[in-house]
Coordinates of C-alpha atoms in Angstrom, one line a residue:
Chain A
X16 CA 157.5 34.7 -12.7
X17 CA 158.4 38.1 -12.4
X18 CA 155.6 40.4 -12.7
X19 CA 157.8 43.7 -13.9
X20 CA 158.8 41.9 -16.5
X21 CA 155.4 40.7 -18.5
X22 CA 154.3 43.5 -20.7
X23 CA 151.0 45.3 -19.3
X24 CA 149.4 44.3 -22.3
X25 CA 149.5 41.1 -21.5
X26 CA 147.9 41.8 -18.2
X27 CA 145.0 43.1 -19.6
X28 CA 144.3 40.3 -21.8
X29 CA 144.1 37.6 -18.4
X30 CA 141.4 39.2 -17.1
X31 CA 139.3 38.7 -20.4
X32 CA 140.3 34.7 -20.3
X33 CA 139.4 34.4 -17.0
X34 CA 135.6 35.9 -17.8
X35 CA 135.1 33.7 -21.0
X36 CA 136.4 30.6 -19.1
X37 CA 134.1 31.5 -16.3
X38 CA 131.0 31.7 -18.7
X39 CA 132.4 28.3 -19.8
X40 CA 132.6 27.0 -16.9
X41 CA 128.7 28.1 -16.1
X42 CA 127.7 26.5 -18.7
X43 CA 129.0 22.9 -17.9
X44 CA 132.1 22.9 -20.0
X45 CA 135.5 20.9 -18.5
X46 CA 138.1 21.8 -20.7
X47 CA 138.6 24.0 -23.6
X48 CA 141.5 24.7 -25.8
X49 CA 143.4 27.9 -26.9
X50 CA 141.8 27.5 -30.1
X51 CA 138.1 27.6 -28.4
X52 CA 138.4 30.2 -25.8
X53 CA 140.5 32.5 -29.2
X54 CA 137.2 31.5 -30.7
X55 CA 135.3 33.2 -27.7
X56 CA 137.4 36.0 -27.0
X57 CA 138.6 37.5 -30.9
X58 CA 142.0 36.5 -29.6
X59 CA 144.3 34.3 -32.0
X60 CA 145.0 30.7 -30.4
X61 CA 148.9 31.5 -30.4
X62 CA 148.5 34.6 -29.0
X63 CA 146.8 33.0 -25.9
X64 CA 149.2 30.1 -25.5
X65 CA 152.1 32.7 -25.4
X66 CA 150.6 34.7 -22.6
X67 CA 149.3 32.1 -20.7
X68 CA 152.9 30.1 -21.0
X69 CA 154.0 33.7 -19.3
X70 CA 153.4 31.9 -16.2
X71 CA 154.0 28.4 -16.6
X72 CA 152.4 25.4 -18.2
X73 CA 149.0 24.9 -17.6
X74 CA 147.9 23.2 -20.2
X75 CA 148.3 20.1 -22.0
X76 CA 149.3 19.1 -25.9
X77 CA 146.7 17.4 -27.3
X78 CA 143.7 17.9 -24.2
X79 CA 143.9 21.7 -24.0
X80 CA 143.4 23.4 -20.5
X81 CA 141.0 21.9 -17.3
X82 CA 139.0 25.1 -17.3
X83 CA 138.4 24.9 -13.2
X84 CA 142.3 24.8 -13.1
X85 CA 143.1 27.3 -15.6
X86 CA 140.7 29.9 -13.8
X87 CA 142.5 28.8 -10.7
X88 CA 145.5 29.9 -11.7
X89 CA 144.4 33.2 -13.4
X90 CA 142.8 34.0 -10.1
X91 CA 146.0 33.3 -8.4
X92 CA 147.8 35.6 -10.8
X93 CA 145.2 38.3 -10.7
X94 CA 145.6 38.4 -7.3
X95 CA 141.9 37.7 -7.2
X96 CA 141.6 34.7 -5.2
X97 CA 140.6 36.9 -2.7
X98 CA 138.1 39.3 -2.3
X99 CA 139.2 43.0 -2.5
X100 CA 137.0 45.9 -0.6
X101 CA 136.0 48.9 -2.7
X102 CA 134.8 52.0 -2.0
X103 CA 133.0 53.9 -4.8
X104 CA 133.2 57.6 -4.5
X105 CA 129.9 59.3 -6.0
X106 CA 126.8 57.9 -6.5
X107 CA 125.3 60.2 -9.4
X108 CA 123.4 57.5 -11.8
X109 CA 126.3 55.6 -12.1
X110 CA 127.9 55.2 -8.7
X111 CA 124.2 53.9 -7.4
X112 CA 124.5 51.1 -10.6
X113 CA 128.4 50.6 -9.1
X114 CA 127.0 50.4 -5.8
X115 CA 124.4 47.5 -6.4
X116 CA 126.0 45.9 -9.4
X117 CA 125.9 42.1 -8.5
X118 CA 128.3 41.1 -10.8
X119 CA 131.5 42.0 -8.6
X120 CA 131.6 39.1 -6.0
X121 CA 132.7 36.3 -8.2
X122 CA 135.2 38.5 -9.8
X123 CA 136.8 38.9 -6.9
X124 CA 135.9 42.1 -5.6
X125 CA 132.9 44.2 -3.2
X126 CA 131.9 47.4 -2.4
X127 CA 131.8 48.3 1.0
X128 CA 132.1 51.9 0.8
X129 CA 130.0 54.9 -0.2
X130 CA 130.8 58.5 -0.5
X131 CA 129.6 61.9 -1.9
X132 CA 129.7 65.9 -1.6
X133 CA 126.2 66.0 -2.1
X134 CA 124.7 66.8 1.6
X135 CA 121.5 65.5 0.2
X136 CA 123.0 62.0 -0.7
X137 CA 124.6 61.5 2.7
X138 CA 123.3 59.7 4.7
X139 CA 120.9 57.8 2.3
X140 CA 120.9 54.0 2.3
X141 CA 122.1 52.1 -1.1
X142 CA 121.2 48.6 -0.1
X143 CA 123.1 48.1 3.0
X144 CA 125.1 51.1 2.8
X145 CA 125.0 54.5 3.8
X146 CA 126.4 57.4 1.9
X147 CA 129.7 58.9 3.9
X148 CA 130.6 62.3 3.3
X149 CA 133.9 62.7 1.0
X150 CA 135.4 64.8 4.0
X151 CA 136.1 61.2 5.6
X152 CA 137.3 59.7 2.5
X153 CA 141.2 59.9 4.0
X154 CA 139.9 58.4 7.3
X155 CA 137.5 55.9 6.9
X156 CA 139.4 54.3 3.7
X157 CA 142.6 55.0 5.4
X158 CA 141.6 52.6 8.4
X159 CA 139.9 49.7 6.8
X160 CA 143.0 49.5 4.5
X161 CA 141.0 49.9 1.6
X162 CA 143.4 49.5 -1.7
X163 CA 141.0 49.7 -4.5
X164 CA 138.4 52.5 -5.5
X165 CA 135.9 53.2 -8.2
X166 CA 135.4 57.1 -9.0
X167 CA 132.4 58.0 -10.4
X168 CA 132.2 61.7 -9.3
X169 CA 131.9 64.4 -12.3
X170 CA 135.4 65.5 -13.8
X171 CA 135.6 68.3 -12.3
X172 CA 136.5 66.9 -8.5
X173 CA 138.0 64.0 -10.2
X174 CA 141.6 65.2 -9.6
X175 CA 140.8 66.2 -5.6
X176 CA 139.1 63.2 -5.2
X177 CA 142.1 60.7 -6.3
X178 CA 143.9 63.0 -4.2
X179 CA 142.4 61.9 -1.2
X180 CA 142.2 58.7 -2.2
X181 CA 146.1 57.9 -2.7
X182 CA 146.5 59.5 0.8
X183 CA 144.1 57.4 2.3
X184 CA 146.4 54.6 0.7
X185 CA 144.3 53.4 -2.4
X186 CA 146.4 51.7 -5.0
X187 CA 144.1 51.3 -7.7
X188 CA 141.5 54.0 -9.3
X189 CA 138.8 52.5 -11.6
X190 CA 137.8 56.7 -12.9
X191 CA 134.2 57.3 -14.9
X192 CA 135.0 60.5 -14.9
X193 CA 135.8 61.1 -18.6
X194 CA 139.4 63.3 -17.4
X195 CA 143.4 62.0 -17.3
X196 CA 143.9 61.6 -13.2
X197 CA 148.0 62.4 -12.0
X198 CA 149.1 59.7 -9.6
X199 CA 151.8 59.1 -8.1
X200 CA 154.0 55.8 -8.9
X201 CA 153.0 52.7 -7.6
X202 CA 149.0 53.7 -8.5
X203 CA 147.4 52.4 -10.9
X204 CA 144.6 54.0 -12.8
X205 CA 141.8 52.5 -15.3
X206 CA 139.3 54.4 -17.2
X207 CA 135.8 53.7 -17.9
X208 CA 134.6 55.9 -21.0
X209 CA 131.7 54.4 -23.0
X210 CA 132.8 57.5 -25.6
X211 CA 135.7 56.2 -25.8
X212 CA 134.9 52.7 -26.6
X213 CA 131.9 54.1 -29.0
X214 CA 135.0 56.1 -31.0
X215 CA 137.0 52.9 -31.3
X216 CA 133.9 51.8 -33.2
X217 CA 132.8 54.5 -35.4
X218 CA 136.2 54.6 -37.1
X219 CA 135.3 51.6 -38.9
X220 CA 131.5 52.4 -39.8
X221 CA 130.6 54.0 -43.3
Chain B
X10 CA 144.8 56.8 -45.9
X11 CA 143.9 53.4 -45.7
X12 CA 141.6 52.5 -42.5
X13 CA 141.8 48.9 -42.8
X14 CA 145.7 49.2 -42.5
X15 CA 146.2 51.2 -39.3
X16 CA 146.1 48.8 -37.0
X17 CA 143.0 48.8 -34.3
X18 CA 145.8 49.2 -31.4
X19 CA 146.4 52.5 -33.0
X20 CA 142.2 53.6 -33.7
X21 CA 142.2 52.6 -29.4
X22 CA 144.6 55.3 -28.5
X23 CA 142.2 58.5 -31.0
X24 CA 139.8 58.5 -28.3
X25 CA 142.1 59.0 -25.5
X26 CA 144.2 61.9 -27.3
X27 CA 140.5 63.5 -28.2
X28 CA 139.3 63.1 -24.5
X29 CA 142.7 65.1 -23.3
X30 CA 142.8 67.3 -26.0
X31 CA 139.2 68.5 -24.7
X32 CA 139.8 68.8 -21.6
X33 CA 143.1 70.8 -22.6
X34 CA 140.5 73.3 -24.6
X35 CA 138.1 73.3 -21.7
X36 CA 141.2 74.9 -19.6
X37 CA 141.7 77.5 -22.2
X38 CA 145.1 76.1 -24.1
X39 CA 145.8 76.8 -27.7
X40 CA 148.4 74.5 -28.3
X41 CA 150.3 71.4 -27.0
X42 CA 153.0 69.4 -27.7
X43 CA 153.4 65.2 -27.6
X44 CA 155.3 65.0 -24.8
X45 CA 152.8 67.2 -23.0
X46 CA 149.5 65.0 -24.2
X47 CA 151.7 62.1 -23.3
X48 CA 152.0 63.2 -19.8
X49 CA 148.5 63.7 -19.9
X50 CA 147.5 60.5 -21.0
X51 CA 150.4 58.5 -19.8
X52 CA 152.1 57.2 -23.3
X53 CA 155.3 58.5 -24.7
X54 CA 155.9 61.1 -27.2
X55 CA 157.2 59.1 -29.4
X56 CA 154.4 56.9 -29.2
X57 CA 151.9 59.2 -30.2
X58 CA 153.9 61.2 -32.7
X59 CA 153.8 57.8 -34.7
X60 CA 150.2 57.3 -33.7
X61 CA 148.9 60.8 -35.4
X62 CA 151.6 60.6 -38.4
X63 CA 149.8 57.4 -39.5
X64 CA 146.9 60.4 -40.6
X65 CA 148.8 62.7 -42.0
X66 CA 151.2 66.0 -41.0
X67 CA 149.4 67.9 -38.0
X68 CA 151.8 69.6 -36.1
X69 CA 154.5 72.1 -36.6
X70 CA 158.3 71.1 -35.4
X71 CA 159.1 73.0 -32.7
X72 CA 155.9 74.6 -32.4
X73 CA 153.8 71.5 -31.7
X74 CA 149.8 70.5 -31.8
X75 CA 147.2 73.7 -32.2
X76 CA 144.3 72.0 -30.0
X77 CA 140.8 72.8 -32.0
X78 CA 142.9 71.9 -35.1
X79 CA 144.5 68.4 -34.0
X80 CA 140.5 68.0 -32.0
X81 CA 139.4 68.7 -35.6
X82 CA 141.1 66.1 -36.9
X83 CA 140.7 63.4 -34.6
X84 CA 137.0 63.6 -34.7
X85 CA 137.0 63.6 -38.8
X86 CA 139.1 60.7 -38.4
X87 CA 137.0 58.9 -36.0
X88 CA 133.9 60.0 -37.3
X89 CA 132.6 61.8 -34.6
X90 CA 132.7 65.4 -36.7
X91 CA 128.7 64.3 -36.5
X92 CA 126.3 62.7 -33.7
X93 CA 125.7 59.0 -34.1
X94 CA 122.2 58.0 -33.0
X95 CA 122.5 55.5 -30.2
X96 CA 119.6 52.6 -29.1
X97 CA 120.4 51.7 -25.1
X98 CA 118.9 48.2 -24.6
X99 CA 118.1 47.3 -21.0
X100 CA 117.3 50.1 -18.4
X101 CA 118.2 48.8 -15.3
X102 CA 120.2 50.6 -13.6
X103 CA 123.2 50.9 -16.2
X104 CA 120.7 51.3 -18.7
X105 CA 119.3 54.5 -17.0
X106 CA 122.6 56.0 -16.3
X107 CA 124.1 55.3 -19.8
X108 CA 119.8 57.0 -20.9
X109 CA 121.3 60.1 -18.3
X110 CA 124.7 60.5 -18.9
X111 CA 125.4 63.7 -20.2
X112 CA 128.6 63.2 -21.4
X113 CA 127.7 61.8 -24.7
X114 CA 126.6 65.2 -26.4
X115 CA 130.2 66.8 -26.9
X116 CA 131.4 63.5 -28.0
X117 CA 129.1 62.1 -31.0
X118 CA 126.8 60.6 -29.4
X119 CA 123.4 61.0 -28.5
X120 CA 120.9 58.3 -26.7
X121 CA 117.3 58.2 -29.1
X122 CA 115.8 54.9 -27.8
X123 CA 115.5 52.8 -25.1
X124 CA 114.6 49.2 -24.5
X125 CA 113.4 46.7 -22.2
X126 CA 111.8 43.5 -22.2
X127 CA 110.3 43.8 -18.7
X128 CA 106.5 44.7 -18.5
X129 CA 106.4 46.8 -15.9
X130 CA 109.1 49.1 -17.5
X131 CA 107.9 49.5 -21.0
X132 CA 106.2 52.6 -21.3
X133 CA 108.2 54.4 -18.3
X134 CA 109.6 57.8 -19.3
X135 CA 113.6 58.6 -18.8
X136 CA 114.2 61.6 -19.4
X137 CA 112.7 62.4 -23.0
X138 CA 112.7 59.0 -23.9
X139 CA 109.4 56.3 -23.6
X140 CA 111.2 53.0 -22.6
X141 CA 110.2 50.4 -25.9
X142 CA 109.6 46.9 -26.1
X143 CA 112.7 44.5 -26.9
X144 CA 110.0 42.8 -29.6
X145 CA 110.2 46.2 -31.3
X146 CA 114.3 46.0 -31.6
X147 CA 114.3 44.9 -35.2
X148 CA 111.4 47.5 -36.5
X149 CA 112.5 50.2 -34.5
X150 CA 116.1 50.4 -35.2
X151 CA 115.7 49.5 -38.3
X152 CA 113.2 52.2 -39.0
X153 CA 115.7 55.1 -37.8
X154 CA 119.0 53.6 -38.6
X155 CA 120.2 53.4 -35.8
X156 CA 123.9 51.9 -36.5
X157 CA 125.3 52.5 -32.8
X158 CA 123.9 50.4 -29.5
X159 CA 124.4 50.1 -25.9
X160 CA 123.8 46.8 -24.1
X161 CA 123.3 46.9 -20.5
X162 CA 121.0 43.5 -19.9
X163 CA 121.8 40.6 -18.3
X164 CA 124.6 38.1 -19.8
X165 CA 121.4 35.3 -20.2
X166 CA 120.0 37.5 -22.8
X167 CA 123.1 39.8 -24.3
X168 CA 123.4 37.3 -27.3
X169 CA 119.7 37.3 -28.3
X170 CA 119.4 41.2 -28.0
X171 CA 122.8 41.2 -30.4
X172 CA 120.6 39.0 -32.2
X173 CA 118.2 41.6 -33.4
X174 CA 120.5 44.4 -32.9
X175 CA 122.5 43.2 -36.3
X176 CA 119.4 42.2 -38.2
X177 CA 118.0 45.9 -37.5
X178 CA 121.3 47.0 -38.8
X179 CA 123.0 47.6 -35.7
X180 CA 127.4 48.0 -36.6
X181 CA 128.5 49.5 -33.7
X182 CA 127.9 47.1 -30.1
X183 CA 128.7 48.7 -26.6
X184 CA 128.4 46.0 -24.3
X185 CA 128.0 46.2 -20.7
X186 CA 127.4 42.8 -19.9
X187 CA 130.5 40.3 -18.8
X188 CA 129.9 37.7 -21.6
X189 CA 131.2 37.8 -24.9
X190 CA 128.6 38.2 -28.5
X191 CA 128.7 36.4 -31.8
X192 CA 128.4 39.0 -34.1
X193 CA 129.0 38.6 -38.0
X194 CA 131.8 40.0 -39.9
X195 CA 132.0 43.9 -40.0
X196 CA 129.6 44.2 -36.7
X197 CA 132.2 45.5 -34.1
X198 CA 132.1 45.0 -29.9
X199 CA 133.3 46.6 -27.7
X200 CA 132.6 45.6 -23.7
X201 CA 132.8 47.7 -20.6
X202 CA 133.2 45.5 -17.5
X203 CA 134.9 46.9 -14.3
X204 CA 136.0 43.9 -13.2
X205 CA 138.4 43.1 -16.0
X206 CA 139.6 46.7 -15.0
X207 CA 139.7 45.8 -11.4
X208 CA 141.5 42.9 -11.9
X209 CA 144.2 44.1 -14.7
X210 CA 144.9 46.5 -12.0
X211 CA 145.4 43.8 -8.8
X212 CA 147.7 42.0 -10.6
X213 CA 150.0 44.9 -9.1
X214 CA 148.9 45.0 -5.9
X215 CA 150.6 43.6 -2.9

């Protein structure tokens, strides 16, 4: 497989197999088919079997896909068959729900890392972290080689805060912060913005 | 036009050119071009050209985008030219950011009503808001409605809280927990969940 090559799209659908097989999974199921988890996910059953055949053949004609090995291998993929440290810069309301959100560790990630501006938040405990000041953002994240962040600091210091971040050497910036972020190649940037999503919605509504 | 032929890939990308087209106003700038909000944004010109063309004729060869017009637009196309009443269901602590956020205003939205099924919450005051009963859902909603919802409870009980969500009325689902909903026909969901962020974005990583 070469990754250049698969469109992004497709990217962005594997992680959203990989969460309805793991509910599958959690509930006691072995196998399932491209039909089923289409059924789950408001994916079509072709479409699934063309991404998934992306990467080889992992299931088989007539018994569908072993879930445990199909998750396996979107893991591998995903490059989430490891655990990836995260820092989460900001912790307004939503960086304290990042910060003790328990759904992270079986998707393959933690936070390990906390940081504001605010010289009233640093140095508070969230669960068994302390607050770090942002100052050390380059140096702290720098040396524990940490390659993913989640910014949740108001628009505004967005920008200056991915900043520091892509020196520090963080390759992927999860941004609440409702604003466009410049990076330079080889970062990757995600947006969270439940506006957004609620838009996408009201579109269709009378 | 004729919404039920654009298709939803294109209604995605609205909210994204709204979001940088705001913040393009916030700075002060009159007018843009596509190649310019495609910088922004990070999708080609071309692409959005086609995108906003599918609407109708809103910018001037040569000349380009004027931003409060093309803003206008947008939010008459997407509906947000009002504010949408929204319920939040769940006020742990996602459900108390999404009550806090304070984003939602200058986008169409505007939190009314909170939920919980846990005692010792129900009755709690965020912000203006008295945290209800999930028992009351159906009334409630109904009562108001309420046609927009946020869903921030755990994936054991996101279905059943769908549940009475689209028997109050309920169209519009935000979804914050990581499992998918059965919803009927012309209910729409959307879900936030970092971790399919996370991991579209690892996929890259070395």
């Amino acid at each position: 497989m070469n990754a250049s090559k698969i469109p992004d799209i497709i990217i962005g659908r594997l992680p959203i197999y990989l969460r309805a097989l793991q509910g599958m999974a959690a509930q006691g199921m072995k196998t399932t088919s491209s039909q089923e988890l289409g059924d789950h996910v408001g994916i079509s059953a072709a479409q699934i079997r063309k991404d998934i055949s992306q990467f080889g053949e992992f299931g088989k004609q007539g018994t569908g896909y072993s879930i445990t090995f199909l998750m396996d291998k979107l893991r591998e993929i995903l490059k989430v068959n490891r655990t990836w440290d995260v820092a989460v810069i900001g912790v307004g309301d939503m960086g304290h729900a990042l910060a003790r959100y328990g759904g992270f560790g079986e998707r393959g990630f933690r936070v390990v890392m906390l940081f504001d501006s605010d010289a009233a938040k640093i140095g508070e405990k969230i669960g068994e972290f302390v607050v770090e000041d942002v100052a050390q953002i380059v140096e702290r994240v720098g040396a524990c080689k940490i390659k993913v962040a989640m910014v949740a600091v108001p628009s505004a210091s967005a920008q200056e805060v991915a900043d520091k971040l892509v020196q520090a050497g963080v390759k992927a910036i999860l941004n609440y912060a409702p604003t466009a972020l410049n990076v330079p190649a080889g970062v990757h940037v995600q947006h969270i913005d439940p506006s957004t999503h609620l838009q996408r919605m009201t579109f269709y509504l009378e």
